Coordinates of C-alpha atoms in Angstrom, one line a residue:
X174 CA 117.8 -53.5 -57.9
X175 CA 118.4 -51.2 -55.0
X176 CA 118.6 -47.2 -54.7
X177 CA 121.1 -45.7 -53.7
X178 CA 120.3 -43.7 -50.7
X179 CA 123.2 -41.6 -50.6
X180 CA 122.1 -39.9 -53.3
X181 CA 118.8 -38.9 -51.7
X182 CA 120.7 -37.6 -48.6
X183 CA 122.6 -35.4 -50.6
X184 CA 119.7 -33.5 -51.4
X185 CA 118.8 -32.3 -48.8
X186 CA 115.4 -34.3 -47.4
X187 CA 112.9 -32.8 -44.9
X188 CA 113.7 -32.5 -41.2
X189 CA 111.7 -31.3 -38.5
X190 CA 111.8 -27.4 -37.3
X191 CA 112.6 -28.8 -33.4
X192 CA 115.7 -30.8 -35.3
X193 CA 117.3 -27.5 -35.2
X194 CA 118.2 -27.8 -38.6
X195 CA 115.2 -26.7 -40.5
X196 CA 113.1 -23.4 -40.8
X197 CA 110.0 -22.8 -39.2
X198 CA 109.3 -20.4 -42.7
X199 CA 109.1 -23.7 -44.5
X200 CA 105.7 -24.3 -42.3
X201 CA 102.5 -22.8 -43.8
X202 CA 100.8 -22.7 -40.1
X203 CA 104.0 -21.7 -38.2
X204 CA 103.5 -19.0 -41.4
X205 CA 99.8 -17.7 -40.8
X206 CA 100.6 -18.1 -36.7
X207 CA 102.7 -15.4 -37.4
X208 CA 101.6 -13.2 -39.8
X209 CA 98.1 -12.9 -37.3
X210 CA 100.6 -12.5 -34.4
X211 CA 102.0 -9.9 -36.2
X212 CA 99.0 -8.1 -37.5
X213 CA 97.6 -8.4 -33.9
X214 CA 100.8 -6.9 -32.6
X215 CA 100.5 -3.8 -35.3
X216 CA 96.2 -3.5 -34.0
X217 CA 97.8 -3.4 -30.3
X218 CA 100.4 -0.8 -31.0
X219 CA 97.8 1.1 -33.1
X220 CA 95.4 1.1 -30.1
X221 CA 97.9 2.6 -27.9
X222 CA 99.2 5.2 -29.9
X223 CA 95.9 6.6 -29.4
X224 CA 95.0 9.5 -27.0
X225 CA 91.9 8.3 -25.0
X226 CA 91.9 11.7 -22.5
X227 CA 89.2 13.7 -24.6
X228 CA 86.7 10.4 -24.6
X229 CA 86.8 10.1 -20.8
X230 CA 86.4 13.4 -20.3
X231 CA 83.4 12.8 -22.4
X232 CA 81.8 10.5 -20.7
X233 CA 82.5 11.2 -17.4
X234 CA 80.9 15.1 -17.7
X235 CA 77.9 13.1 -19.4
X236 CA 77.9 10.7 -16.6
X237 CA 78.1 13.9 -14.2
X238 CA 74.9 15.4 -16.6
X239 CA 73.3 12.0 -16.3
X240 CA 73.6 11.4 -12.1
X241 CA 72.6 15.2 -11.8
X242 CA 69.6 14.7 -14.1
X243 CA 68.6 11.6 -12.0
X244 CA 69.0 13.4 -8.9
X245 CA 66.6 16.3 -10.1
X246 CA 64.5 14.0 -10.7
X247 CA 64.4 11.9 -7.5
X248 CA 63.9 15.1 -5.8
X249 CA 60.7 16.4 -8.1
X250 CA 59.3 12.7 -7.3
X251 CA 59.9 13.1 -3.7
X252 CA 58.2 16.2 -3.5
X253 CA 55.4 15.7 -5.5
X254 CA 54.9 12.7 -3.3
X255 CA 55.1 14.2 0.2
X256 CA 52.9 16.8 -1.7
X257 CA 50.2 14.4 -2.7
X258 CA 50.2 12.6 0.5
X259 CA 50.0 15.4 2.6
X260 CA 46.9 16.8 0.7
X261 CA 45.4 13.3 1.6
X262 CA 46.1 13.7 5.1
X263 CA 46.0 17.7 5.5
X264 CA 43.6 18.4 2.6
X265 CA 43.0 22.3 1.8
X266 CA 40.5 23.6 4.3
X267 CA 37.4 24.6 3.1
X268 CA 34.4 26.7 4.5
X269 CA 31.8 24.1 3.5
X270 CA 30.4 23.9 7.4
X271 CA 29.7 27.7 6.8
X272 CA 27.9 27.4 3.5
X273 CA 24.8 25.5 3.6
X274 CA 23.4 23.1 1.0
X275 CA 20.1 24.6 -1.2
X276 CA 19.0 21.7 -3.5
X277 CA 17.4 22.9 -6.6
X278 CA 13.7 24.7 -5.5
X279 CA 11.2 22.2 -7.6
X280 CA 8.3 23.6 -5.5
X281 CA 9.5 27.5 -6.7
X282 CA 10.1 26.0 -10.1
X283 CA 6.7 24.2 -10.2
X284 CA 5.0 27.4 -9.0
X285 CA 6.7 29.8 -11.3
X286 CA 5.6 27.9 -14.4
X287 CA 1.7 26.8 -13.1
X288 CA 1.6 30.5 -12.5
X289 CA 3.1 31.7 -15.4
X290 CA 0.6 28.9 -17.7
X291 CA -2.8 29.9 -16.0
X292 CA -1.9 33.8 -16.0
X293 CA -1.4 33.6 -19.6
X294 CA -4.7 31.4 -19.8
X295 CA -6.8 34.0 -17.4
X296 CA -5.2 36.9 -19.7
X297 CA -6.6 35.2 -23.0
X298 CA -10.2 34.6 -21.2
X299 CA -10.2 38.0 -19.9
X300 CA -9.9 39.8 -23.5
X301 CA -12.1 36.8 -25.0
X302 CA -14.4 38.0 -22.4
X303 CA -14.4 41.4 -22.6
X304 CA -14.4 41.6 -26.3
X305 CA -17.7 39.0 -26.3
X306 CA -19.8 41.7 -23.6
X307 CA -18.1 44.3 -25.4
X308 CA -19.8 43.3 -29.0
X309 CA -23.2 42.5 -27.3
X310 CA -22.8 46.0 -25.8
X311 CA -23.4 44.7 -22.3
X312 CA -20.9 46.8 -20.9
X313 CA -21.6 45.8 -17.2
X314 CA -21.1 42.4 -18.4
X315 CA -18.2 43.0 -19.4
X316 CA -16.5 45.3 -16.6
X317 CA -17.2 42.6 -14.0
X318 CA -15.7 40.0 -16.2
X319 CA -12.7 42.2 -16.4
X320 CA -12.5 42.8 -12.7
X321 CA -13.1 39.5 -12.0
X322 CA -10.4 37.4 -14.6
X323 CA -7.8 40.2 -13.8
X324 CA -7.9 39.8 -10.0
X325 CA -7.4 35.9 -11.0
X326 CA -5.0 37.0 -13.2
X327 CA -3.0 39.3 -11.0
X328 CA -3.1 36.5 -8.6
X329 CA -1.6 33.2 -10.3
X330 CA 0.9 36.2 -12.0
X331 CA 2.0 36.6 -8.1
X332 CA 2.6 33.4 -7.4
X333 CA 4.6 32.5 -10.4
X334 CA 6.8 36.0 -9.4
X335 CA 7.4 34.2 -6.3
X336 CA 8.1 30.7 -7.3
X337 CA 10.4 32.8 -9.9
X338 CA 11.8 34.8 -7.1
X339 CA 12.9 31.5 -5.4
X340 CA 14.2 29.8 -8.1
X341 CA 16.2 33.0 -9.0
X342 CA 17.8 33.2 -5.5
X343 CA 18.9 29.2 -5.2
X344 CA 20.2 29.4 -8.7
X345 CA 23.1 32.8 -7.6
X346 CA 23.3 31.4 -3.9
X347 CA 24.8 28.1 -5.5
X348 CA 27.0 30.0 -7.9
X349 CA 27.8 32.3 -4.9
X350 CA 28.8 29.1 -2.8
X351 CA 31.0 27.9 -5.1
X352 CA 33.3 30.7 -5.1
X353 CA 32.9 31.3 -1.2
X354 CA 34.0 27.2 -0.3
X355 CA 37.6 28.5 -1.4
X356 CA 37.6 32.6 -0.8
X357 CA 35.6 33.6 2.5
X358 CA 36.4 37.5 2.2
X359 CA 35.1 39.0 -0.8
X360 CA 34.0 42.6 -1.9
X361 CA 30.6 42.5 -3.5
X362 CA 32.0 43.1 -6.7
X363 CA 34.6 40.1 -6.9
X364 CA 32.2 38.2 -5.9
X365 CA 29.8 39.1 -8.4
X366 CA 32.3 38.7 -10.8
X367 CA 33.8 35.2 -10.0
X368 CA 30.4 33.8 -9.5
X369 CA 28.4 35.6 -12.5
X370 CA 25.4 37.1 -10.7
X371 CA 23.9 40.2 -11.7
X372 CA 25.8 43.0 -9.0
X373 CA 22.8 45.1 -8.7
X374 CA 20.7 42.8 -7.1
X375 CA 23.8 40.3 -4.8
X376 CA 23.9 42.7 -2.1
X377 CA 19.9 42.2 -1.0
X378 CA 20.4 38.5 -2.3
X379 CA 23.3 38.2 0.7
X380 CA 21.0 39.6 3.7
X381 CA 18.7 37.1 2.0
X382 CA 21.6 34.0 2.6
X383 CA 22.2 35.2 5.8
X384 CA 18.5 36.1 7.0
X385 CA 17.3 32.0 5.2
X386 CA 20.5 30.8 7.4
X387 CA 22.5 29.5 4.4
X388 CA 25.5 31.4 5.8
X389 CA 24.6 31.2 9.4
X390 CA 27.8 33.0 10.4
X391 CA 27.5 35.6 6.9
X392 CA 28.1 39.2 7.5
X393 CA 28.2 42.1 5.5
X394 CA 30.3 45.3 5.8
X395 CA 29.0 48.1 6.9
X396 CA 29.1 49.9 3.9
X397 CA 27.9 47.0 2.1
X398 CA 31.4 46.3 -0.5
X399 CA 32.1 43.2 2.1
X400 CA 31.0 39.9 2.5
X401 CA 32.6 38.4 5.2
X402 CA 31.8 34.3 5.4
X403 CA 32.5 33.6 9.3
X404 CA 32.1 35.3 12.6
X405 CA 35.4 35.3 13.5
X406 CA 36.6 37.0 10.5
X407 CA 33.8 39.7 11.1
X408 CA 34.5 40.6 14.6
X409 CA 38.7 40.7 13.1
X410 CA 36.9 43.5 10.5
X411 CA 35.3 45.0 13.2
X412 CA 38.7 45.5 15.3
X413 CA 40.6 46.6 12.5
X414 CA 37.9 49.0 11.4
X415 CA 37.7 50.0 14.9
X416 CA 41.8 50.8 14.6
X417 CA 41.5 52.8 11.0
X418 CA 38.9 55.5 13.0
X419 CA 41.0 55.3 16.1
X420 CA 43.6 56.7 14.1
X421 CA 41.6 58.6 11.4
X422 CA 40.0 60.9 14.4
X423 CA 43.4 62.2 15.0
X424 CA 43.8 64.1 11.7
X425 CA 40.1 65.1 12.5
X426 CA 38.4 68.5 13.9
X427 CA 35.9 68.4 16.2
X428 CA 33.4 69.2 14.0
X429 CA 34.2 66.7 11.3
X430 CA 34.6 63.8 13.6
X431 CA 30.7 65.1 15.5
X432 CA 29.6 65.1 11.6
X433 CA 30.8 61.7 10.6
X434 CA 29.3 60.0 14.6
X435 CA 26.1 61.4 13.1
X436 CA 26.1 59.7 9.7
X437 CA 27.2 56.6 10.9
X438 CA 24.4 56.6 13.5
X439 CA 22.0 57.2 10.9
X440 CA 23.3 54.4 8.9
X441 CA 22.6 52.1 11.7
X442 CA 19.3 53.2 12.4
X443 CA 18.2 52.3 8.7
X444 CA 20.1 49.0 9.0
X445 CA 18.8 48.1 12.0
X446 CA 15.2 48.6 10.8
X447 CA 16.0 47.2 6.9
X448 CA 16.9 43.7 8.2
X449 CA 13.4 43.3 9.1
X450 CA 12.0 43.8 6.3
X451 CA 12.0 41.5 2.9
X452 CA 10.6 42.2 -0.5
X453 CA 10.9 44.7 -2.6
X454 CA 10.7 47.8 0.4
X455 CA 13.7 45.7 1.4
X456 CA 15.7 45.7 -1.8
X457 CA 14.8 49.9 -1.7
X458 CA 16.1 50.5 2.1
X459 CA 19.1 48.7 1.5
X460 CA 19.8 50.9 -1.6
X461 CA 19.5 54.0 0.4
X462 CA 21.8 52.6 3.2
X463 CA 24.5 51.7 0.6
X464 CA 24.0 55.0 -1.2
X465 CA 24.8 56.2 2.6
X466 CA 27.5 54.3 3.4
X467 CA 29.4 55.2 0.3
X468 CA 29.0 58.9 1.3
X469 CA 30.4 58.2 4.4
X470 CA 33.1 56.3 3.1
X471 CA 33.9 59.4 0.3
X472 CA 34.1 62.0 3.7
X473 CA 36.6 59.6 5.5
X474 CA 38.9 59.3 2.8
X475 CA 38.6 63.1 1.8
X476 CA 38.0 64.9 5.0
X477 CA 38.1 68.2 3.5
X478 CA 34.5 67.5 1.8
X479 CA 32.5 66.7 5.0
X480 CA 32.1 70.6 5.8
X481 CA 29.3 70.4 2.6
X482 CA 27.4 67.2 4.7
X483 CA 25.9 69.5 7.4
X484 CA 22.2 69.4 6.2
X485 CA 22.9 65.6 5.2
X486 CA 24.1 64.9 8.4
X487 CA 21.7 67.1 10.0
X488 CA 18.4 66.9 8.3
X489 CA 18.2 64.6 5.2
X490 CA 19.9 61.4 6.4
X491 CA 18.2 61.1 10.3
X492 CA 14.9 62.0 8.7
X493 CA 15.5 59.0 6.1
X494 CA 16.2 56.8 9.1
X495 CA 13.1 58.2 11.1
X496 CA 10.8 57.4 7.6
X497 CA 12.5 53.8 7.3
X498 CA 11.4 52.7 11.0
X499 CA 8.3 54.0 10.7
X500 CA 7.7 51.8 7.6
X501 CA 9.7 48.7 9.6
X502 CA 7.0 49.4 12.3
X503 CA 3.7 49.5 10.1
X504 CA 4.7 46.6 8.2
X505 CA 5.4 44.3 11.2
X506 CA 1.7 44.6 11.9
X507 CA -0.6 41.9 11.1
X508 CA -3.4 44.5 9.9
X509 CA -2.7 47.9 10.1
X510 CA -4.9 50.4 9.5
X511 CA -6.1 51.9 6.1
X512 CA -4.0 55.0 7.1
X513 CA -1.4 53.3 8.0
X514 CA -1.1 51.9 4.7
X515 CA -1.2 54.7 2.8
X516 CA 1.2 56.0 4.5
X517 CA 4.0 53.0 4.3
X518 CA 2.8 53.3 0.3
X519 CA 3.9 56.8 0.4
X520 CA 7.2 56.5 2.1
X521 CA 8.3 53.9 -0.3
X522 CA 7.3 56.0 -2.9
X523 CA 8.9 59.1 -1.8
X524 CA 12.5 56.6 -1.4
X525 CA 12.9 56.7 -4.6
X526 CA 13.3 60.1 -5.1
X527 CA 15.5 60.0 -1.8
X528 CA 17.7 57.5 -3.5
X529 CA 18.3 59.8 -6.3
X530 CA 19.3 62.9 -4.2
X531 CA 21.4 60.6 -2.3
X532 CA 23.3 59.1 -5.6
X533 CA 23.5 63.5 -6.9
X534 CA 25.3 64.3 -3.5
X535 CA 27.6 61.4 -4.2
X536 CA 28.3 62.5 -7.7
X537 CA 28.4 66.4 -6.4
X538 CA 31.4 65.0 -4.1
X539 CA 33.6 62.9 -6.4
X540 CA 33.5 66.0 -8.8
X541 CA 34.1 68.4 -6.7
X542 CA 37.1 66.4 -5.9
X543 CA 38.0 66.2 -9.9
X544 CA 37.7 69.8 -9.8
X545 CA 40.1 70.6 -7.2
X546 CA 42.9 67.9 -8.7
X547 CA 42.3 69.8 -12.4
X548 CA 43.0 73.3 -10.3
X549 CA 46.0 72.1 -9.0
X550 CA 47.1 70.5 -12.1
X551 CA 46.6 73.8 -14.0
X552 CA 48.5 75.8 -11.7
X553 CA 51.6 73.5 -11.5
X554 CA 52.1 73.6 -15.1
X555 CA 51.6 77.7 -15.1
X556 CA 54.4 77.3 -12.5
X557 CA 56.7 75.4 -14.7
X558 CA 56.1 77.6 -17.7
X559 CA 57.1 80.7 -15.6
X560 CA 60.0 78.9 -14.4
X561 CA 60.9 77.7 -17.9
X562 CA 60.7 74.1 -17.0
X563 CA 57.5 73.5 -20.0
X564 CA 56.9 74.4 -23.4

């Protein structure tokens, strides 16, 4: 039995889209092929509905932040690079050649403390000793024994003061060298204050560098507030202070520029004869030239004081130089006489006293110099009450 295919026409079988007679809708992939092409089609009109201006904008002033940054930062490199190298091959000059090196003193130190030991020991025996002769009442005994163990004594207590004394001065000329290596031209005071030394006792301790040749080239001021490392930076001091008096002695009278040639000639007298000495005469000399100097330096800046320097200037200071040679002389003697010992005793004796008068005049100046500022302060405020212009 056959079908009858006529039938099966009639309703409408299958055909293929590219037939031309069917529908592509009637395809489930031709379907999902175009809802995603039309869902792609919505993303892409989506995208350029949007306004992208304010985004580049964006990025292109944080680009322009970015490349600046980086170019900062190139340059920093490059400098600090042409910095380093050029401290390797132009490093910062120094005045080490000028400063010479002092190792640690182990012969002061081993001097100061055997010194220190058998003075102490000596002291003990000589009060064992004396209390021994002094309880069998043998009181000659015990006077010789004294003598004796206190001239030992005395003597080891010396040498450990020395050995002391040395150690002392290596220990501030290191501390001292430091801070010259880097700063040649120094007052005394800075240079006590950078390094830590005690200021009261740096300016002798400097003649002492330059006199032991540990600043071969070292000089200090004339009024001793200067340390000056180098020659060449002395002899520029020396011009310039040559310039400042050139031009000070034209404000000057007569008689104030004779008074101030004879202080400064003084000066040099007892600096000239003070470098020759060492110890503690030394350390008093160089007081009273300092002490000097300063007074000089007060009647330059205040010319109006220097009429009250006549018997300084005259008498006080010339006869302080005259006394400081006469010491420089006895004590460059091998063995001078008894007399002449006594007498050297006595003018370092006396100096103190000298330094004191000298230190009074200086005071006597700076407040006669308060005084006159208070008159004139008093009298411009009377003036401005009179005129109404103060309470």
């Amino acid at each position: 039995m056959t079908k009858d295919r006529s039938n099966d026409k009639s309703k409408g079988a299958w055909k293929h889209p590219k037939d031309g007679n069917g529908s592509s809708d009637d395809n489930p992939i031709d379907a999902a092929n175009k809802l995603i092409g039309d869902a792609m089609k919505g993303v892409g009109d989506a995208l350029s509905s949007i306004d992208y201006t304010p985004l580049q904008d964006t990025f292109a002033q944080l680009g322009a932040g970015v490349g600046s940054a980086m170019e900062s930062l190139g340059r920093g490199i490059g400098s600090a690079s042409k910095a380093f190298m050029g401290s390797l091959l132009n490093p910062e000059p120094t005045y080490e050649k000028y400063l010479a090196p002092v190792p640690a003193p182990i012969g002061g130190m081993t001097a100061a403390g055997i010194g220190w030991f058998m003075a102490f020991v000596n002291g003990a025996a000589t009060l064992l000793a004396f209390s021994t002769a002094f309880a069998s009442y043998s009181f000659g005994t015990a006077i010789a024994t004294i003598i004796i163990l206190a001239a030992i004594t005395a003597g080891f207590a010396k040498l450990a003061l020395r050995g002391t004394q040395k150690v002392i001065l290596a220990s501030d000329y290191n501390k001292c060298r430091s801070v010259l290596l880097r700063k040649p031209v120094l007052s005394v005071r800075d240079l006590a204050a950078k390094s830590g030394v005690n200021p009261k006792r740096l300016p002798a301790q400097l003649q002492q560098f330059i006199d032991r040749g540990w600043t071969p080239e070292g000089h200090l001021s004339q009024d001793g507030s200067t340390f000056l490392l180098t020659n060449e930076l002395y002899v520029q001091y020396q011009e310039d202070l040559a310039s400042q008096r050139a031009e000070q002695r034209t404000t000057l009278t007569q008689q104030q520029s004779a008074t101030l040639d004879e202080i400064h000639a003084s000066i040099e007298r007892i600096s000239a004869a003070t470098v020759t000495l060492n110890g503690q005469a030394r350390e008093e000399f160089e007081q009273t030239r300092l002490l000097a100097t300063q007074i000089e330096a007060e009647a330059k800046r205040h010319p109006e004081v220097i009429s009250q320097l006549g018997m300084f200037s005259g008498y006080y200071l010339p006869t302080t130089a005259k006394l400081v040679e006469s010491y420089a002389e006895i004590a460059s003697k091998s063995h001078p006489a008894e007399k002449e010992r006594a007498a050297a005793q006595q003018i370092l004796e006396s100096l103190v006293q000298v330094n004191d008068a000298f230190h009074k005049l200086l005071d006597s100046l700076a407040e006669a110099r308060t005084l006159d500022i208070e008159s004139d302060l008093a009298a411009m405020q009377s003036m401005l009450r009179q005129d109404g212009l103060s309470e």
